[in-house]
Tab-separated table of C-alpha atoms in Angstrom:
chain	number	residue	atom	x	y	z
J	16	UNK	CA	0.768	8.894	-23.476
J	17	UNK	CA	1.935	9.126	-20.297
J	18	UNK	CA	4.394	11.424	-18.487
J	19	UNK	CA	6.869	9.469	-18.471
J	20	UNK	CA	7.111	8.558	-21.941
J	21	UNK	CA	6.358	12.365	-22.673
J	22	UNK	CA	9.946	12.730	-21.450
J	23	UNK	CA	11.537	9.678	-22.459
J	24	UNK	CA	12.297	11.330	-25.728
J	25	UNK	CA	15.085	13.237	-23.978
J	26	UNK	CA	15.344	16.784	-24.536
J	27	UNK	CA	17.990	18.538	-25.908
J	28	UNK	CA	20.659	18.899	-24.123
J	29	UNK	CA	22.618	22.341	-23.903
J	30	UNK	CA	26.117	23.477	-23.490
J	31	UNK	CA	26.914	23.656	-19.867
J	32	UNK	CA	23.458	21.835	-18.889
J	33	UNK	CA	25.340	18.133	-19.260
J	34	UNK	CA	24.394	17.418	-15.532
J	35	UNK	CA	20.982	18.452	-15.602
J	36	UNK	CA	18.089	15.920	-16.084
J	37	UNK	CA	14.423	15.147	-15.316
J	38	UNK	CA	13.090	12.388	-12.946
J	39	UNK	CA	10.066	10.841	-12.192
J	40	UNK	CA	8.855	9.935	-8.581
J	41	UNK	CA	5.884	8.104	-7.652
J	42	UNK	CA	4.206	9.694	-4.368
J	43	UNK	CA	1.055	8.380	-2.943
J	44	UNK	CA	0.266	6.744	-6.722
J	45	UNK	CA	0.747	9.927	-8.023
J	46	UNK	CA	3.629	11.448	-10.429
J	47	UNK	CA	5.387	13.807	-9.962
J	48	UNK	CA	8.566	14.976	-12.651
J	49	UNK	CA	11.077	17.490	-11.237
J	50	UNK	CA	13.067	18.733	-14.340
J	51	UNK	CA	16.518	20.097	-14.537
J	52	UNK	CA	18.279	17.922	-11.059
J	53	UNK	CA	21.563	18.360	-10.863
J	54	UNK	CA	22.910	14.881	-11.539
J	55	UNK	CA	25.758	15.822	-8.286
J	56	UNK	CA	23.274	16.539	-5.846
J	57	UNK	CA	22.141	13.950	-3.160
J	58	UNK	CA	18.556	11.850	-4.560
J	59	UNK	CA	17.297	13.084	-1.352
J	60	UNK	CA	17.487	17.105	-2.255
J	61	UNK	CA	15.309	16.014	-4.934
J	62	UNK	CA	13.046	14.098	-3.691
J	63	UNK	CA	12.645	16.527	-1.162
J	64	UNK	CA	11.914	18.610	-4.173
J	65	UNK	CA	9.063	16.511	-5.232
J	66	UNK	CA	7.378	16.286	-2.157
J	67	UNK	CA	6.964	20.136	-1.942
J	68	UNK	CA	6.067	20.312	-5.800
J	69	UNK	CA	3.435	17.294	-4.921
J	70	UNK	CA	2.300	19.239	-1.881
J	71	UNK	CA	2.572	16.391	0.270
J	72	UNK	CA	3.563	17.758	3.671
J	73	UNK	CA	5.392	14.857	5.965
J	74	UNK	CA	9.228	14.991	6.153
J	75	UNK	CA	11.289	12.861	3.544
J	76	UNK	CA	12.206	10.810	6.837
J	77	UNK	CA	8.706	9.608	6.741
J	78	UNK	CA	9.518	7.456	3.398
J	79	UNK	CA	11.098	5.074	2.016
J	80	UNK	CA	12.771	5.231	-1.629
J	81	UNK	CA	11.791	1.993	-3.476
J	82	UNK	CA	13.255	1.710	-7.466
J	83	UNK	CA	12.448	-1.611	-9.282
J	84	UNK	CA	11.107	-3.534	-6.211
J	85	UNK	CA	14.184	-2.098	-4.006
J	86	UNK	CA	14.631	0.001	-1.209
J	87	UNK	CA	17.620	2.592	-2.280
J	88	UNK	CA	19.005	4.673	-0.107
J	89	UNK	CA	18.557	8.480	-0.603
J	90	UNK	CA	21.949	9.921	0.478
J	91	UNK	CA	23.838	9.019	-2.849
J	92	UNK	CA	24.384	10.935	-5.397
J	93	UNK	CA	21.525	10.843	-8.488
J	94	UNK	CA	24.548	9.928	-11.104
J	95	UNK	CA	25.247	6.967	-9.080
J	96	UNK	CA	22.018	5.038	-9.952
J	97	UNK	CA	22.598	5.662	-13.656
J	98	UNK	CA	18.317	6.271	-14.002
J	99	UNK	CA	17.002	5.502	-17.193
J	100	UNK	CA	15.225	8.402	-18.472
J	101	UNK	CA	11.426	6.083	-17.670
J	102	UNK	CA	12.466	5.425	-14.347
J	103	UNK	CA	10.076	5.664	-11.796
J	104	UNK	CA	11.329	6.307	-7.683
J	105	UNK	CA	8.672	5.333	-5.640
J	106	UNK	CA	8.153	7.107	-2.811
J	107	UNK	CA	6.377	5.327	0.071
J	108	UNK	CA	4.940	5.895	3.301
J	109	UNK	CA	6.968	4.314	6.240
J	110	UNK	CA	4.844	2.015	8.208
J	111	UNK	CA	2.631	4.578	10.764
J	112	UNK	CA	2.333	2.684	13.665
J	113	UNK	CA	-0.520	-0.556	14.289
J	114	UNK	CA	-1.063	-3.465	15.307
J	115	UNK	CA	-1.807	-2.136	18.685
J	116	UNK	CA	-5.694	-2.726	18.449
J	117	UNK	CA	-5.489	-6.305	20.267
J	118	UNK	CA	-4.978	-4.603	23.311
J	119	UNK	CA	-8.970	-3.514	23.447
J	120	UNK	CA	-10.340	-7.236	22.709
J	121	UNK	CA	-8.025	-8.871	25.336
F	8	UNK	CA	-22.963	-4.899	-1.887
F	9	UNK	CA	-23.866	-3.440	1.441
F	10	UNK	CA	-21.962	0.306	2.070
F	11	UNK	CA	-20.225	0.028	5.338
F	12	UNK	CA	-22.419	3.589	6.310
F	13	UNK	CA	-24.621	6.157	5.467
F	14	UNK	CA	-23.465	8.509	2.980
F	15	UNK	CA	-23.378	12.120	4.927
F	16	UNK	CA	-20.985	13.899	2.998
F	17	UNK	CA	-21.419	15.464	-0.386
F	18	UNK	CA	-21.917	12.427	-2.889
F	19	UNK	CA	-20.448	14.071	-5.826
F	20	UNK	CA	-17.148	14.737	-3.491
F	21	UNK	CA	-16.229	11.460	-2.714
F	22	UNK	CA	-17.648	10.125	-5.835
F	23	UNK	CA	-14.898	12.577	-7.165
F	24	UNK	CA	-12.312	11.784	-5.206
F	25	UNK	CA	-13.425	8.242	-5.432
F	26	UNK	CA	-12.689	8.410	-9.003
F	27	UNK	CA	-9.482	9.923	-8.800
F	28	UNK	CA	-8.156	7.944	-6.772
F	29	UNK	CA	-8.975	4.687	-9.636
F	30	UNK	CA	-7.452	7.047	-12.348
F	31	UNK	CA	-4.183	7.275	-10.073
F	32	UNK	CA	-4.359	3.571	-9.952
F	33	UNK	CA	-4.698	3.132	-13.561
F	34	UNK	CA	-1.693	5.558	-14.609
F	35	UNK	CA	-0.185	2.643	-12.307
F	36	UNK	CA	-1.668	-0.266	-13.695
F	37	UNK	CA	1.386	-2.165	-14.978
F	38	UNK	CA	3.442	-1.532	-11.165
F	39	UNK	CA	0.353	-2.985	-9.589
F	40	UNK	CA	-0.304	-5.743	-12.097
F	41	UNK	CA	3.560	-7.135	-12.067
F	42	UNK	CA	2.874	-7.010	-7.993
F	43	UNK	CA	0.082	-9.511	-8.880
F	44	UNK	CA	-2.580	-7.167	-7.406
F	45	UNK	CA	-6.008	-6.836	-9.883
F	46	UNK	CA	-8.865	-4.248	-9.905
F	47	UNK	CA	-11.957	-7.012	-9.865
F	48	UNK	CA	-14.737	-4.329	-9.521
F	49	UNK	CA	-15.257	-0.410	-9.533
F	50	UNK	CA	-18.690	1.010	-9.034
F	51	UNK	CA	-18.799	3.919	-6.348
F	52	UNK	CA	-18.305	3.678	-4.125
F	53	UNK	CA	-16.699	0.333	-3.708
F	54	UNK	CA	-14.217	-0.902	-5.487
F	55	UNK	CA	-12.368	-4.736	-5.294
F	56	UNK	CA	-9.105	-6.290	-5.795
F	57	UNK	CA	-8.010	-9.505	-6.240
F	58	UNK	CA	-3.969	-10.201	-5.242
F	59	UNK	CA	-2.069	-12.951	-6.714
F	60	UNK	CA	1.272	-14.382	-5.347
F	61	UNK	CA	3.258	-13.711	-8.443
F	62	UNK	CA	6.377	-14.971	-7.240
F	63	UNK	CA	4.823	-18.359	-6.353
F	64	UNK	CA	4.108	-21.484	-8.721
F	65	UNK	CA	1.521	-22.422	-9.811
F	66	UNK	CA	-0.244	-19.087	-9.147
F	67	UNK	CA	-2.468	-18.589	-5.655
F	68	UNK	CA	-4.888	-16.722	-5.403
F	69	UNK	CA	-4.406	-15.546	-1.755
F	70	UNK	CA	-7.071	-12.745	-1.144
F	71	UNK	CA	-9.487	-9.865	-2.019
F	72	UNK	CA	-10.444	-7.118	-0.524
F	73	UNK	CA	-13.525	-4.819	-0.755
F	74	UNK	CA	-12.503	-1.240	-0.184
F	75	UNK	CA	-14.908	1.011	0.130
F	76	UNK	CA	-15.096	4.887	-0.234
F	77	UNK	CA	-18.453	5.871	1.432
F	78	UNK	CA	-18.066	8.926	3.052
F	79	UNK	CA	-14.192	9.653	1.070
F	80	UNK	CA	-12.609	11.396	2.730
F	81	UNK	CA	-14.507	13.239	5.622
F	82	UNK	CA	-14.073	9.623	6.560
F	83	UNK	CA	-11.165	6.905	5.163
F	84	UNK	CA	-11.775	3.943	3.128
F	85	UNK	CA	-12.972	0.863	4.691
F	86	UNK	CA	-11.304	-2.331	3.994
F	87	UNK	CA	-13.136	-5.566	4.046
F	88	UNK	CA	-11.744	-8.830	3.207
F	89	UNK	CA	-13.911	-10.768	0.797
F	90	UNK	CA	-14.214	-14.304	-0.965
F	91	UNK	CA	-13.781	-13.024	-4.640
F	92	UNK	CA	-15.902	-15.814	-6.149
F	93	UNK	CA	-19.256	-15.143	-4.540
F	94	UNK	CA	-18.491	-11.189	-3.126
F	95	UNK	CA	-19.006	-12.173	0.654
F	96	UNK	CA	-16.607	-11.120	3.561
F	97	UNK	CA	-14.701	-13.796	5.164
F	98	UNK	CA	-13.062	-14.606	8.337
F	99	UNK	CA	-9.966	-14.550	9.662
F	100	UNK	CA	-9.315	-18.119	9.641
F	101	UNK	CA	-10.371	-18.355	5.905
F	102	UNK	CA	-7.554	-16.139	5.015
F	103	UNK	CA	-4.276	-18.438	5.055
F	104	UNK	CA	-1.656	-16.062	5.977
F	105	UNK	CA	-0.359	-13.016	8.133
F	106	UNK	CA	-0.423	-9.395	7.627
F	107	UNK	CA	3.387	-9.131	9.306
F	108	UNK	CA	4.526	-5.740	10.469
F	109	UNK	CA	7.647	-4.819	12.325
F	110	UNK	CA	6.873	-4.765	16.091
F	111	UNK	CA	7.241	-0.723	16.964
F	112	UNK	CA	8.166	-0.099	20.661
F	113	UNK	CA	4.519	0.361	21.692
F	114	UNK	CA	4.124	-2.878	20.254
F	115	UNK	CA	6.786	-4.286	22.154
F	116	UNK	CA	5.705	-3.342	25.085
F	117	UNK	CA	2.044	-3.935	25.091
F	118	UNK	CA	2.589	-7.358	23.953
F	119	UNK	CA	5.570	-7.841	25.732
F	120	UNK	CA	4.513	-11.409	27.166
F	121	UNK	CA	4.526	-12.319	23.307
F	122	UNK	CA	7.554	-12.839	20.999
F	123	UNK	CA	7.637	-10.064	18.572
F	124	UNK	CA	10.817	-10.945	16.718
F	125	UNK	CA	8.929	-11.756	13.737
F	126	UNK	CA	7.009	-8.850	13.663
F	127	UNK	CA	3.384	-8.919	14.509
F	128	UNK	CA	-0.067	-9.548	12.379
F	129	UNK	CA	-2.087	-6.656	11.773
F	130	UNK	CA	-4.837	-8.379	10.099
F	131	UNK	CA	-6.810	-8.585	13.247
F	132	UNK	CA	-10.256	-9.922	14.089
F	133	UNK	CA	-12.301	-9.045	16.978
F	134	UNK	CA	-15.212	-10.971	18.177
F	135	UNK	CA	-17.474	-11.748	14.962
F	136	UNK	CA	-14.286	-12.880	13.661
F	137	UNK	CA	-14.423	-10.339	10.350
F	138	UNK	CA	-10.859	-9.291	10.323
F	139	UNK	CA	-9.915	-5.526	9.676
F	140	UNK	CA	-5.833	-4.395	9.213
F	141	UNK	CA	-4.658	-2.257	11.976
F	142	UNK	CA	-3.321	0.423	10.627
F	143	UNK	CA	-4.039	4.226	10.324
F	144	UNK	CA	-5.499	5.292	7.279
F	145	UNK	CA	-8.424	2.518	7.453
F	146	UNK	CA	-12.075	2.828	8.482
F	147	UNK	CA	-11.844	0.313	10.799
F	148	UNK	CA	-8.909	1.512	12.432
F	149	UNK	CA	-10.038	4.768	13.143
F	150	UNK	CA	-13.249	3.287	14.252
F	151	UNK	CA	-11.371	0.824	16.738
F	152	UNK	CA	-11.889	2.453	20.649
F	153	UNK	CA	-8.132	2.290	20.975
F	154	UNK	CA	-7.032	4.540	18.394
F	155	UNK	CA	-9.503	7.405	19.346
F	156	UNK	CA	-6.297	9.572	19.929
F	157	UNK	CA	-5.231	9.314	16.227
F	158	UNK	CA	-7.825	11.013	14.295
F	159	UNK	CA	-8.374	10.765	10.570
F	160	UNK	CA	-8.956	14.529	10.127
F	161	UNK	CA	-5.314	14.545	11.457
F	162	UNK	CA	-3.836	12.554	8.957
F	163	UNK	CA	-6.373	12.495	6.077
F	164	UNK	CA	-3.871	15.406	3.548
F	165	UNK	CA	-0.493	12.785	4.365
F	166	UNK	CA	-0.937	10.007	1.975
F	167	UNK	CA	-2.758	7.633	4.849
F	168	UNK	CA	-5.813	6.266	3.486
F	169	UNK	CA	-5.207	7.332	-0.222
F	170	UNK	CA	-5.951	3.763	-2.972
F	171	UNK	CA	-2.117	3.461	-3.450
F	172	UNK	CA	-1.321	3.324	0.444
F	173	UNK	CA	-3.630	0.670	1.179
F	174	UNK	CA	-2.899	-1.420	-1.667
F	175	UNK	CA	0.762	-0.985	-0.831
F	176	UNK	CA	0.190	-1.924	2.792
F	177	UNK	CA	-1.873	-4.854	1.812
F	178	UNK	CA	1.122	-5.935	-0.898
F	179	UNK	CA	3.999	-5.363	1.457
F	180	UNK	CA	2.821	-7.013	4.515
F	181	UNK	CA	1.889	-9.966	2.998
F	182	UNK	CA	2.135	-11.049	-0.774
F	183	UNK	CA	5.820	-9.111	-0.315
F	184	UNK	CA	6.463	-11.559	2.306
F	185	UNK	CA	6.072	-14.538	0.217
F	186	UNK	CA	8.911	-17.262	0.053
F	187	UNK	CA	7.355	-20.621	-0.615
F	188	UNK	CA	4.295	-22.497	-0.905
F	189	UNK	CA	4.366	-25.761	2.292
F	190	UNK	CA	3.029	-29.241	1.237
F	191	UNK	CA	2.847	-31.719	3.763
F	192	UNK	CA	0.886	-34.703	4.393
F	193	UNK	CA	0.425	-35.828	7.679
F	194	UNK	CA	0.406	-39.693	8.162
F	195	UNK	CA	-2.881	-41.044	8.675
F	196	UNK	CA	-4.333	-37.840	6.036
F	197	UNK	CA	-4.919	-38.108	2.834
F	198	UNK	CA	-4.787	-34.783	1.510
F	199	UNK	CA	-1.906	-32.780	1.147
F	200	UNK	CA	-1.729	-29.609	3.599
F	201	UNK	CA	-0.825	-26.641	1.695
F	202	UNK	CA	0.740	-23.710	3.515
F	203	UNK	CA	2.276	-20.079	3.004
F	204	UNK	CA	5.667	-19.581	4.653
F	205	UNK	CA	6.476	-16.005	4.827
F	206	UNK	CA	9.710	-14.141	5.726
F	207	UNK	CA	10.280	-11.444	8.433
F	208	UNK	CA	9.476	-7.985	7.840
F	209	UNK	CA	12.454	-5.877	7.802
């Protein structure tokens, strides 16, 4: 079972917790849950969140938020993408530069 | 298969690492599979996909690549394009598309006698015609004499180089790019000229 359908079951939710859930982010093939995100903060706190957990070390300006094929953008709220509890926010790389290697075979 | 070096670092490290990095893909497999992109081979320390143009009918098969791990990661993965029927690497010519990037302002400006407004290839071939992607992360990049100033060891712990970047790259600069499959037949011809049209990167 994986850990995403570890957590699809939901867990209980309690009094005064009602904004609080867990999601799933994809970085460099690898998942990474953060539990209890504040539904009202910006996606970007926590995917900043999951970088650090992850241990991955660039800035969250170095990638790009892709959820079902789509780039979303990481300045809205988390309640206004309405996440299924499987969802899966990919997290990738920004192009790093190339195509400059022509230059030495001209 | 012949390994693109000698192995000099620990074999049970990047056999290790090698491994993980196939689990990682696995726990993946469905994301990768709906992308049309196919695990073909896995024995260390090379490992071969197969990507499919799912968005296309009837179904191309566009291209495989051998990527291989010798040396993972006191040195990054080389990537070899290969003919997935008989295991050989090809040429650029015999692969039918382009690996389109955004031009970057370097770009721009070193090929500034060229139009960039499509973006540029970075599946390039130098002189024996094997083609290698230009882009950090790659054996053959880091091997290339003009990226000496971007060392691996520099970027080796930020994602570059891992399984999933490189079979992203290859996916989103090409197979993402995918609009329509081109018949013509041009008078005088019998045969019908297939080609891929591809959109812009953005």
């Amino acid at each position: 079972m994986s850990k995403a359908e570890k957590i699809s079951g939901g867990e209980k939710e309690h009094p005064g917790q009602q904004n609080l859930r867990s999601l799933i982010f994809i970085i460099n093939g690898e998942e990474e849950i953060v539990e209890k995100v504040n539904t009202k903060q910006p996606l970007k706190v926590v995917a900043e969140k999951a970088l650090t957990e992850s241990g991955n070390t660039k800035s969250i300006s170095d990638y790009q938020a892709v959820y079902n094929d789509k780039e979303i953008t990481l300045d809205k709220k988390v309640e206004d993408y309405d996440f299924p509890a499987t969802a899966k926010i990919f997290l990738n790389l920004n192009t790093a530069g190339g195509g400059t290697g022509f230059k030495a075979i001209c | 298969v012949e390994q693109v070096s000698r192995q000099y670092a620990d074999p049970s490290v990047s056999q290790a690492k090698f491994e993980k990095e196939l689990e990682s893909f696995f726990e993946q497999y469905y994301h990768w599979q709906k992308k049309g992109v196919f695990l073909i081979k896995d024995e260390f320390p090379v490992c071969e996909f197969l990507f499919l143009t799912p968005q296309l009918f009837p179904l191309a098969g566009v291209f495989a690549v051998r990527i291989d791990f010798t040396n993972y990661d006191a040195e990054p993965p080389s990537v070899k394009f290969i003919n997935p029927y008989t295991g050989k690497l090809i040429k650029r010519p015999e692969i039918p598309f382009q690996f389109r990037q955004k031009a970057s302002l370097e770009v721009i400006a070193l090929r500034s006698n060229q139009d960039t407004s499509n973006g540029v290839d970075i599946c390039i071939a130098i002189a024996d015609e094997y083609p290698f992607i230009c882009h950090p992360g790659i054996k053959e990049y880091h091997d290339h004499p003009f990226h000496t100033g971007n060392s691996w060891l520099r970027l080796r712990t930020e994602g570059e180089g891992r399984l999933y970047r490189i079979l992203q790259l290859l996916h989103s600069h090409s197979i993402a790019l995918v609009e329509s499959l081109h018949a013509s037949k041009p008078r005088g011809h019998n045969q019908v000229h297939l080609q891929i049209v591809q959109k812009k990167p953005s």
